[in-house]
PDB file of C-alpha atoms in Angstrom:
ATOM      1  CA  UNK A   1     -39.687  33.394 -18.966  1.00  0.00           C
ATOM      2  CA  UNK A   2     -36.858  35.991 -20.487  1.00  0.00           C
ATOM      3  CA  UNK A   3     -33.238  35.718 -19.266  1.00  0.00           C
ATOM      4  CA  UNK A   4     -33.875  39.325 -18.776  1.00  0.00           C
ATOM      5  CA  UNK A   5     -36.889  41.787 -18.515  1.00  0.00           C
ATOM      6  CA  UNK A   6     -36.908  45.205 -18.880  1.00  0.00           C
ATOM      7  CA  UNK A   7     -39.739  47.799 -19.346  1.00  0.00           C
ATOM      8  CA  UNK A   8     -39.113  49.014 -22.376  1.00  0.00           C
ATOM      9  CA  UNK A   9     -41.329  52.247 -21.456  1.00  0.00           C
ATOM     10  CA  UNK A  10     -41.196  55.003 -23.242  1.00  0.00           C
ATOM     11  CA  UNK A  11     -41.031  57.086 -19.838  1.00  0.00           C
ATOM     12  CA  UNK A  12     -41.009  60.856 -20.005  1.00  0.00           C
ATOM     13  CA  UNK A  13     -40.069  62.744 -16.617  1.00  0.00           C
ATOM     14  CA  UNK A  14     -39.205  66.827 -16.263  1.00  0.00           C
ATOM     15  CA  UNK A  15     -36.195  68.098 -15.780  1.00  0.00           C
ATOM     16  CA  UNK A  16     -35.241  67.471 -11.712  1.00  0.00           C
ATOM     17  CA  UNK A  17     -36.786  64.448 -11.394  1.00  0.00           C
ATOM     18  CA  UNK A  18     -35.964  61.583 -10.123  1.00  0.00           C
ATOM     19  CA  UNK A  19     -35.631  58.542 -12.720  1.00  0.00           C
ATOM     20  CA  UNK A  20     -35.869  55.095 -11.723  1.00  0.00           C
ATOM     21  CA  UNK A  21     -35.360  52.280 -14.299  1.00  0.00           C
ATOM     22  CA  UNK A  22     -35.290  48.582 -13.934  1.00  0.00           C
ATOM     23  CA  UNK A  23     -34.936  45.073 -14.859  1.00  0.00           C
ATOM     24  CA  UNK A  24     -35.782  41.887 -13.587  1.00  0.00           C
ATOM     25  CA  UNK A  25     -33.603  38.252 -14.687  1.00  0.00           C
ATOM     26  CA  UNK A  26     -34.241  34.699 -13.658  1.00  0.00           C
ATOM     27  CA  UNK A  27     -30.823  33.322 -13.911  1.00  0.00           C
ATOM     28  CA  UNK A  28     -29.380  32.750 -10.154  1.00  0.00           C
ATOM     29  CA  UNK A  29     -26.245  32.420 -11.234  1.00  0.00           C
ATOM     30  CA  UNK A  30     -26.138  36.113 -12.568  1.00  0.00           C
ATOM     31  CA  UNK A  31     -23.547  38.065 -10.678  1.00  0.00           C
ATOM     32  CA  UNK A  32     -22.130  40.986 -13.093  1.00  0.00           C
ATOM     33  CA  UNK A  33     -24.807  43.782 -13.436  1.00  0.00           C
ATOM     34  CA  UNK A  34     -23.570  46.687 -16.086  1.00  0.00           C
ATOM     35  CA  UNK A  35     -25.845  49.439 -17.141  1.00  0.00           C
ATOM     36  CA  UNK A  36     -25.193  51.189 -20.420  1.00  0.00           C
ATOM     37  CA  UNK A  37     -26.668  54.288 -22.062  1.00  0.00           C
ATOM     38  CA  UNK A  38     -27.433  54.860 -25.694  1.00  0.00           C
ATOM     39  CA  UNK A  39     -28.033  57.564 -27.401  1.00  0.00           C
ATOM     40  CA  UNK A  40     -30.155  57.839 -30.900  1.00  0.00           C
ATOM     41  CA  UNK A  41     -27.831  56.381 -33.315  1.00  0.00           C
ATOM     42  CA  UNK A  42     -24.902  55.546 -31.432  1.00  0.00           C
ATOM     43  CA  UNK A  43     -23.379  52.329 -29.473  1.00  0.00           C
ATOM     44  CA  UNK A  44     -24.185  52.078 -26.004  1.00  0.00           C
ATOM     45  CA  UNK A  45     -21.792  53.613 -23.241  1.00  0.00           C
ATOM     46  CA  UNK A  46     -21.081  51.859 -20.226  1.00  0.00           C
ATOM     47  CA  UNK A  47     -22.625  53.870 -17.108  1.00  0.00           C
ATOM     48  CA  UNK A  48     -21.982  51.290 -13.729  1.00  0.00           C
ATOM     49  CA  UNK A  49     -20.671  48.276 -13.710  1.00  0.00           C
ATOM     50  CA  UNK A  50     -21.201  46.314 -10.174  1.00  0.00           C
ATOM     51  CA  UNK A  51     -20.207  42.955  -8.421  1.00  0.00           C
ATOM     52  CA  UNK A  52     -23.122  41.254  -6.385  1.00  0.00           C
ATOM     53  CA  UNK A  53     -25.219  42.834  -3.983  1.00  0.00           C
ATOM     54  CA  UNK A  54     -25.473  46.455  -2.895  1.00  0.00           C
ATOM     55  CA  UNK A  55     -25.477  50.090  -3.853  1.00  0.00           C
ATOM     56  CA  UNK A  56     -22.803  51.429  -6.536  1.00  0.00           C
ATOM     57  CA  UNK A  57     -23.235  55.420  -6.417  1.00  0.00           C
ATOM     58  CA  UNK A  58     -21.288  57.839  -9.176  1.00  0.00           C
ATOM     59  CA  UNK A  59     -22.389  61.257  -9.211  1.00  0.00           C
ATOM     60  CA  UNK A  60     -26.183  61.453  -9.817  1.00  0.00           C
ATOM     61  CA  UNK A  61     -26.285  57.838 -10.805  1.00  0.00           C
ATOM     62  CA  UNK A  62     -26.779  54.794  -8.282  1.00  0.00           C
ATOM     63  CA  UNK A  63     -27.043  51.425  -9.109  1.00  0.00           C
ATOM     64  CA  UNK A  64     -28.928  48.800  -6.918  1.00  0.00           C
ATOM     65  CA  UNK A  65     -28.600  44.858  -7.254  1.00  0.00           C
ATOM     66  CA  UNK A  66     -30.750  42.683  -4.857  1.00  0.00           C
ATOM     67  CA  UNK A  67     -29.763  39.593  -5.807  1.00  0.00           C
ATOM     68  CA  UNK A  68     -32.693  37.468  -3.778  1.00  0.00           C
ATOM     69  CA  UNK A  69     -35.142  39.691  -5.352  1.00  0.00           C
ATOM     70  CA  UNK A  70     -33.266  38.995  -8.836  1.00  0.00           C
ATOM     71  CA  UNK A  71     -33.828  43.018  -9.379  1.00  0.00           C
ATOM     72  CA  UNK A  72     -31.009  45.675 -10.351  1.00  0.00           C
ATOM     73  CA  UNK A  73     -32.554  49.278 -10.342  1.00  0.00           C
ATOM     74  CA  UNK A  74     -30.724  52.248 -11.531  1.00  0.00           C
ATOM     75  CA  UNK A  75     -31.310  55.857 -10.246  1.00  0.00           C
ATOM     76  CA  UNK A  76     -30.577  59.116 -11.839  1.00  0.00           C
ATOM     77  CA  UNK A  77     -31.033  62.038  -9.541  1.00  0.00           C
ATOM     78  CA  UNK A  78     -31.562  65.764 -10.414  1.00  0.00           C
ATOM     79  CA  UNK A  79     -32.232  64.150 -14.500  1.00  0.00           C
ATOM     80  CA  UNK A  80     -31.220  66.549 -17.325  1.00  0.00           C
ATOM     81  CA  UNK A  81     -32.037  66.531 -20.541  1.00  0.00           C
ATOM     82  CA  UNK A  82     -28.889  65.215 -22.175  1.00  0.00           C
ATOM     83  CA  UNK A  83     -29.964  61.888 -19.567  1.00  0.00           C
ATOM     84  CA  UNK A  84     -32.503  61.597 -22.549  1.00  0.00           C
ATOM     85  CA  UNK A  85     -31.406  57.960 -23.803  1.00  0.00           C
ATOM     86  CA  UNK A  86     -32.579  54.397 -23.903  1.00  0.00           C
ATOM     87  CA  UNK A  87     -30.827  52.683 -20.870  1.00  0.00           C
ATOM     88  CA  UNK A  88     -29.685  49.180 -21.510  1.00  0.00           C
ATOM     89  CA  UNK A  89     -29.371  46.938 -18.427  1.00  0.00           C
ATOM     90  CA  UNK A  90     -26.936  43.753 -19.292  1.00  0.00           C
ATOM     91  CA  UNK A  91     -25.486  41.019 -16.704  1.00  0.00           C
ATOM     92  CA  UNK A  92     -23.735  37.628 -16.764  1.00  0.00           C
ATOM     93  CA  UNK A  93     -22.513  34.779 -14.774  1.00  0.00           C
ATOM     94  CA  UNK A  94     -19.302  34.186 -13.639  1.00  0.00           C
ATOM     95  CA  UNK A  95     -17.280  31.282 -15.226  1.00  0.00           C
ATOM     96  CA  UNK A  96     -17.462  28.797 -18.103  1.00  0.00           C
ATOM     97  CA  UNK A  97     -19.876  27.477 -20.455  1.00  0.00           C
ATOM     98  CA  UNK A  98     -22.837  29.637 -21.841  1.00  0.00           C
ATOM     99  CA  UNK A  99     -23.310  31.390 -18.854  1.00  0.00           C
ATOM    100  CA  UNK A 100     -19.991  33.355 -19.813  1.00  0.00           C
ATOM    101  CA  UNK A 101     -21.651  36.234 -21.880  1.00  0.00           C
ATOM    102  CA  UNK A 102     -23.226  39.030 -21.377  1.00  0.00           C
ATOM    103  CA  UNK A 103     -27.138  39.055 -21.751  1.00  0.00           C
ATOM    104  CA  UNK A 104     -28.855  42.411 -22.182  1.00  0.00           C
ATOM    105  CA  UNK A 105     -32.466  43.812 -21.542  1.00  0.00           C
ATOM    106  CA  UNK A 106     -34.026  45.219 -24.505  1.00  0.00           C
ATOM    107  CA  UNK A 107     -33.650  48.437 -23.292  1.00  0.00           C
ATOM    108  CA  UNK A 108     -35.737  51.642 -21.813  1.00  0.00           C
ATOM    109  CA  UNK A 109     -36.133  54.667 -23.447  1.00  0.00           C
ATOM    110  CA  UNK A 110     -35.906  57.825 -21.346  1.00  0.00           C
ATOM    111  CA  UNK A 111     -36.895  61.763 -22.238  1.00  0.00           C
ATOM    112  CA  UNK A 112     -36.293  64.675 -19.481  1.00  0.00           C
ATOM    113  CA  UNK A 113     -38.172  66.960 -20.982  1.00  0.00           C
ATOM    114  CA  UNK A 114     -36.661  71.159 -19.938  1.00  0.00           C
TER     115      UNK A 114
ATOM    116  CA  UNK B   1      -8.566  59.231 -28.813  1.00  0.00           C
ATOM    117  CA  UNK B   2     -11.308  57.007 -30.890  1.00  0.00           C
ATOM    118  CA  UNK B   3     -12.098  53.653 -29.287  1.00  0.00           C
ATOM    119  CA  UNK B   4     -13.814  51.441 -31.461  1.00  0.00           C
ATOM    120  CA  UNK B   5     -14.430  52.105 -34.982  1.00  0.00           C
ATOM    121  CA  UNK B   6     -16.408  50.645 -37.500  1.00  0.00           C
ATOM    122  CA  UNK B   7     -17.157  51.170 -40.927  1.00  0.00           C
ATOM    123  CA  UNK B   8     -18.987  51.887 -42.890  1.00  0.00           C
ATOM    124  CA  UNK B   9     -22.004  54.140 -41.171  1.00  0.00           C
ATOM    125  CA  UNK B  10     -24.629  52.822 -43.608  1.00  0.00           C
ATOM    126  CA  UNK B  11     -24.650  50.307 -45.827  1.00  0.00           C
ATOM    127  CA  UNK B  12     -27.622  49.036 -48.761  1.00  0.00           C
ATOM    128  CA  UNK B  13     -26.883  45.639 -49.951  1.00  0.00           C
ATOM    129  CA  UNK B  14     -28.980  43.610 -53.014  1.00  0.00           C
ATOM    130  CA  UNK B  15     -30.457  39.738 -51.933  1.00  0.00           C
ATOM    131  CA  UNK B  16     -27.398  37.797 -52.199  1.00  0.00           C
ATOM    132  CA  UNK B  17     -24.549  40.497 -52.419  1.00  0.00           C
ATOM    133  CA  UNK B  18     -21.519  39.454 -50.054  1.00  0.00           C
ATOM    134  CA  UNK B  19     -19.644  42.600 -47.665  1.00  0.00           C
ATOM    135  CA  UNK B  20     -17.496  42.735 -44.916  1.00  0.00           C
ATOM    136  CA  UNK B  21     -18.461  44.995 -42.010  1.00  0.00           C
ATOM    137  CA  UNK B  22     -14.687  46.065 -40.503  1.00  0.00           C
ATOM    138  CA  UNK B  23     -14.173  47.009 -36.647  1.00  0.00           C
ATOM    139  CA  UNK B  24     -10.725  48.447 -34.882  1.00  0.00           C
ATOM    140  CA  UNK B  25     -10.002  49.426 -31.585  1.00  0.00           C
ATOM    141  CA  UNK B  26      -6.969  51.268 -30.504  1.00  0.00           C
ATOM    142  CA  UNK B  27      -7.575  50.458 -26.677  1.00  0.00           C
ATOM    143  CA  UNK B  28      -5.301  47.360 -26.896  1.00  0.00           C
ATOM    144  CA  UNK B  29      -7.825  44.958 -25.712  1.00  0.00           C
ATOM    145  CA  UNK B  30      -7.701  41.805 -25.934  1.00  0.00           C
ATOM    146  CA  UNK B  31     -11.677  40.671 -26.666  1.00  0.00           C
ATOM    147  CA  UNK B  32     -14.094  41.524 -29.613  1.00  0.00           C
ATOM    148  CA  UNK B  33     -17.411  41.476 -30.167  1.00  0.00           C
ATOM    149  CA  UNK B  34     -19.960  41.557 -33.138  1.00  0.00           C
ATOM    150  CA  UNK B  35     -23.724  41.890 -32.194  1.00  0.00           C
ATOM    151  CA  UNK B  36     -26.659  42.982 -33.936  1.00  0.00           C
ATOM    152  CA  UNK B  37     -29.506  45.223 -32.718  1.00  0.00           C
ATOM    153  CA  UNK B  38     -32.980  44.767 -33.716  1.00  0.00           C
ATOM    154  CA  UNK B  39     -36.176  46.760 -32.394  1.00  0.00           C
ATOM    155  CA  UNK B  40     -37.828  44.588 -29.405  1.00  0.00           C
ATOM    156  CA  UNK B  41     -35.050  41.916 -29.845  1.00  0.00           C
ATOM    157  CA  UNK B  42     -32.450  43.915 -28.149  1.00  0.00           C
ATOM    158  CA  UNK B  43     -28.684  42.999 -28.620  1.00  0.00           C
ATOM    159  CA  UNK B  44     -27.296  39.305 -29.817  1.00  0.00           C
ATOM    160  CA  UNK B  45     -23.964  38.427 -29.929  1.00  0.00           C
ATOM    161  CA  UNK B  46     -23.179  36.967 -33.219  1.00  0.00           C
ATOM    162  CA  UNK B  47     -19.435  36.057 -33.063  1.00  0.00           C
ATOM    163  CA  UNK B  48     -16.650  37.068 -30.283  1.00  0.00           C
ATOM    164  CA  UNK B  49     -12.482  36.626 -30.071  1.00  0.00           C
ATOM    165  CA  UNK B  50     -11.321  35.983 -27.133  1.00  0.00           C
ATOM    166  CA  UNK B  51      -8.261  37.144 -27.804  1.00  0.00           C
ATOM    167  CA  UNK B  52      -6.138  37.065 -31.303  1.00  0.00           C
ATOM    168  CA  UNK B  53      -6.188  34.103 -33.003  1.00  0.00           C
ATOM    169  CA  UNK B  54      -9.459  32.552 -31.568  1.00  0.00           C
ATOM    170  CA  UNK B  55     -13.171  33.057 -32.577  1.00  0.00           C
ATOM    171  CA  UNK B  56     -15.858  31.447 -31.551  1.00  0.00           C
ATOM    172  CA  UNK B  57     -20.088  31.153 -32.274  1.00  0.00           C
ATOM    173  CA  UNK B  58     -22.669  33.613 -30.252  1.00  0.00           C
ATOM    174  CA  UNK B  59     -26.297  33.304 -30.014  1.00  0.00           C
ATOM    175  CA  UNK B  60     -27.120  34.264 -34.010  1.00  0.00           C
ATOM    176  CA  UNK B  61     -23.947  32.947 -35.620  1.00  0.00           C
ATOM    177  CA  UNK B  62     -25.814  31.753 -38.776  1.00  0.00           C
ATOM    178  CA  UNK B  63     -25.004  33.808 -42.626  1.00  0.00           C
ATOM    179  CA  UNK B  64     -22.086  35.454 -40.719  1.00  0.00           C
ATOM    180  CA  UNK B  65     -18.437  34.795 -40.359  1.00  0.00           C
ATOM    181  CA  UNK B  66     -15.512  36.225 -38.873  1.00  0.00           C
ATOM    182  CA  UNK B  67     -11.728  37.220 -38.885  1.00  0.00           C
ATOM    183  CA  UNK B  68      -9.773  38.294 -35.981  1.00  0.00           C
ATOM    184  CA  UNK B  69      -7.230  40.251 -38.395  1.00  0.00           C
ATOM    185  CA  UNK B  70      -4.898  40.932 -35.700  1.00  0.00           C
ATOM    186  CA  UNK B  71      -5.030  42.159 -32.167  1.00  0.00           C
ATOM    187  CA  UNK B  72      -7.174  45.665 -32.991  1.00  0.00           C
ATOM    188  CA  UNK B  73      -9.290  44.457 -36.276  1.00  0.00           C
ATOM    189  CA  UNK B  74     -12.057  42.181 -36.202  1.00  0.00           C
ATOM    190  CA  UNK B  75     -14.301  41.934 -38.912  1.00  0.00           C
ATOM    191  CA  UNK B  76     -17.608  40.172 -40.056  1.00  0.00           C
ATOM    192  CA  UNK B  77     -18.288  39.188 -43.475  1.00  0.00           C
ATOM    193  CA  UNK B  78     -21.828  38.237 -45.052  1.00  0.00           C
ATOM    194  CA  UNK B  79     -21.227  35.883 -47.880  1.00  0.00           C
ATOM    195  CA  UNK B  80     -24.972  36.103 -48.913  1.00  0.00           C
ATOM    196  CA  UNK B  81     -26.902  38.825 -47.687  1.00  0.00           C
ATOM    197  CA  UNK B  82     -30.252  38.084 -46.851  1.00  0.00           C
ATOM    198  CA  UNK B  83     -33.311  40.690 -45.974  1.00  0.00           C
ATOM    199  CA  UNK B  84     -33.572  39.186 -42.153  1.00  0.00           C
ATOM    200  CA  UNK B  85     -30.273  40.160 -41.761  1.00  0.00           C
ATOM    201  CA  UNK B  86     -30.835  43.510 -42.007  1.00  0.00           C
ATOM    202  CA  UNK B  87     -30.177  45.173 -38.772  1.00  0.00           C
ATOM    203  CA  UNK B  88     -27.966  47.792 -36.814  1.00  0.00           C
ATOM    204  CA  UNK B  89     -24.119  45.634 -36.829  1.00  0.00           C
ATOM    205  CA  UNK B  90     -22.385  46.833 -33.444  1.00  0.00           C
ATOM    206  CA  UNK B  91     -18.646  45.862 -32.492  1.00  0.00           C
ATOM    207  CA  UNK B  92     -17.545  46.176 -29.236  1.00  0.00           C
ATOM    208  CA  UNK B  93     -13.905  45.625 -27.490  1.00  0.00           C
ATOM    209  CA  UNK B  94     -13.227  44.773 -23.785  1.00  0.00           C
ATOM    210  CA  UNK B  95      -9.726  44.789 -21.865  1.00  0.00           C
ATOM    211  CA  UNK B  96     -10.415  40.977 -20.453  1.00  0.00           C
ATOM    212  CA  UNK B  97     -10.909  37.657 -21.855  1.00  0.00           C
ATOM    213  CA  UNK B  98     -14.004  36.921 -19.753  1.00  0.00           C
ATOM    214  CA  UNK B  99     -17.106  37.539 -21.466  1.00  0.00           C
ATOM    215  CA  UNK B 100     -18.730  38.891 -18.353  1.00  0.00           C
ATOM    216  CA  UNK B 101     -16.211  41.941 -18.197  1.00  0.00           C
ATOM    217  CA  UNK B 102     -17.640  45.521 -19.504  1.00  0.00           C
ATOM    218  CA  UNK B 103     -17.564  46.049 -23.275  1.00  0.00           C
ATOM    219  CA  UNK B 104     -17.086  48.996 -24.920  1.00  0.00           C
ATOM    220  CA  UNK B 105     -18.812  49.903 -28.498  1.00  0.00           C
ATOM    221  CA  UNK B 106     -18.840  50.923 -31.637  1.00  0.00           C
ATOM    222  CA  UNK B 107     -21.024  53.789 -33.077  1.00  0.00           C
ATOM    223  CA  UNK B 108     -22.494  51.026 -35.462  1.00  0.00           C
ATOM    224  CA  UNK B 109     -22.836  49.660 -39.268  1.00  0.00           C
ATOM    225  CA  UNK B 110     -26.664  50.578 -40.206  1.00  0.00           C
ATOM    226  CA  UNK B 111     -27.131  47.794 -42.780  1.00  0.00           C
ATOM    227  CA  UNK B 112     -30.721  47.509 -45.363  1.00  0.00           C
ATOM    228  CA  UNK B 113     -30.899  44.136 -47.474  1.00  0.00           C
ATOM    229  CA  UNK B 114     -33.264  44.608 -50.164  1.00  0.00           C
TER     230      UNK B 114
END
């Protein structure tokens, strides 16, 4: 089984939708969840960046981490067209050893389509 | 205000010619990062400093090596360029020394071996 699974779609939504995107891990010891964004030809972004368990909300994003589940979700509300993007989740452990970096999913690519 | 830079963009190297990829960050952080990007293999960490004066292996450390120049530049040279190493080169910078603390990127080095 991956570190780290992630559907790597392609999913296309309309405009005013609501996008949820996901990824699964099997390492317990995982407790830094990031989610970046990437658009076509450039380095991924950082979007949220959470600590544990629970709901991180900025503006139309939210990010989700159920830690017994070993499932981080990330919603984007009213989506836009410039939302179009893959969306790269990534998390790590906290200290020492191997467990010290960050391991990312392989990514999902999004379109809102107007 | 720029935040990590790399150059070159693109980049088409012969079987066996040597190049250094070169990455600066004017964020004064103190960690860097080299990965690679490959489609359906996601993002590997090839080599990271910790901070100046340290660097240490990733997960694909192998035909790569590494100088932390000073605090902003850290580059990664291929003595021998091989075809499996071509790939999308990203650096990437973060504030801490921790590994598991959010990374910001580069726009990328698009590098063909032929």
């Amino acid at each position: 089984q991956k570190e780290v699974e992630q559907d790597p779609g392609p999913l296309s939504v309309p405009e005013g939708a609501i996008v949820s995107l996901n990824c699964t891990y099997s390492n317990s010891a995982f407790q830094y969840f990031m989610w970046y964004r990437q658009y076509s030809r450039k380095g991924p972004e950082l979007l949220m960046y959470t600590y544990s368990s629970g709901n991180k909300e900025d503006g139309r994003f939210t990010a989700q981490v159920d830690k017994s589940s070993k499932y981080i979700s990330l919603f984007i509300r009213d989506s836009q067209p410039s939302d179009s993007a893959t969306y790269l989740c990534a998390m790590s452990a906290g200290e020492g050893g191997s467990n010290y970096k960050l391991t990312f999913g392989k990514g999902t690519l999004l379109t809102v389509n107007p | 205000n720029a935040g990590v830079t790399q150059t070159p963009k693109f980049q088409v190297l012969k079987t066996g010619q040597s190049m250094t990829l070169q990455c600066a960050q004017d964020m004064n952080h103190n960690s860097m990062y080299w990965y690679r990007q490959d489609p359906g293999m996601g993002l590997r960490l090839i080599y990271y400093s910790a901070s100046e004066g340290t660097t240490d292996k990733g997960e694909v450390p192998n035909g790569y090596n590494v100088s932390r120049l000073n605090k902003r530049e850290f580059s990664l040279r291929l003595e021998s360029a091989a075809p499996s190493q071509t790939s999308v080169y990203f650096c990437a910078s973060s504030a801490y020394r921790q590994l598991n603390q959010p990374q910001h990127f580069g726009d990328g080095t698009r590098l063909s071996i032929l």
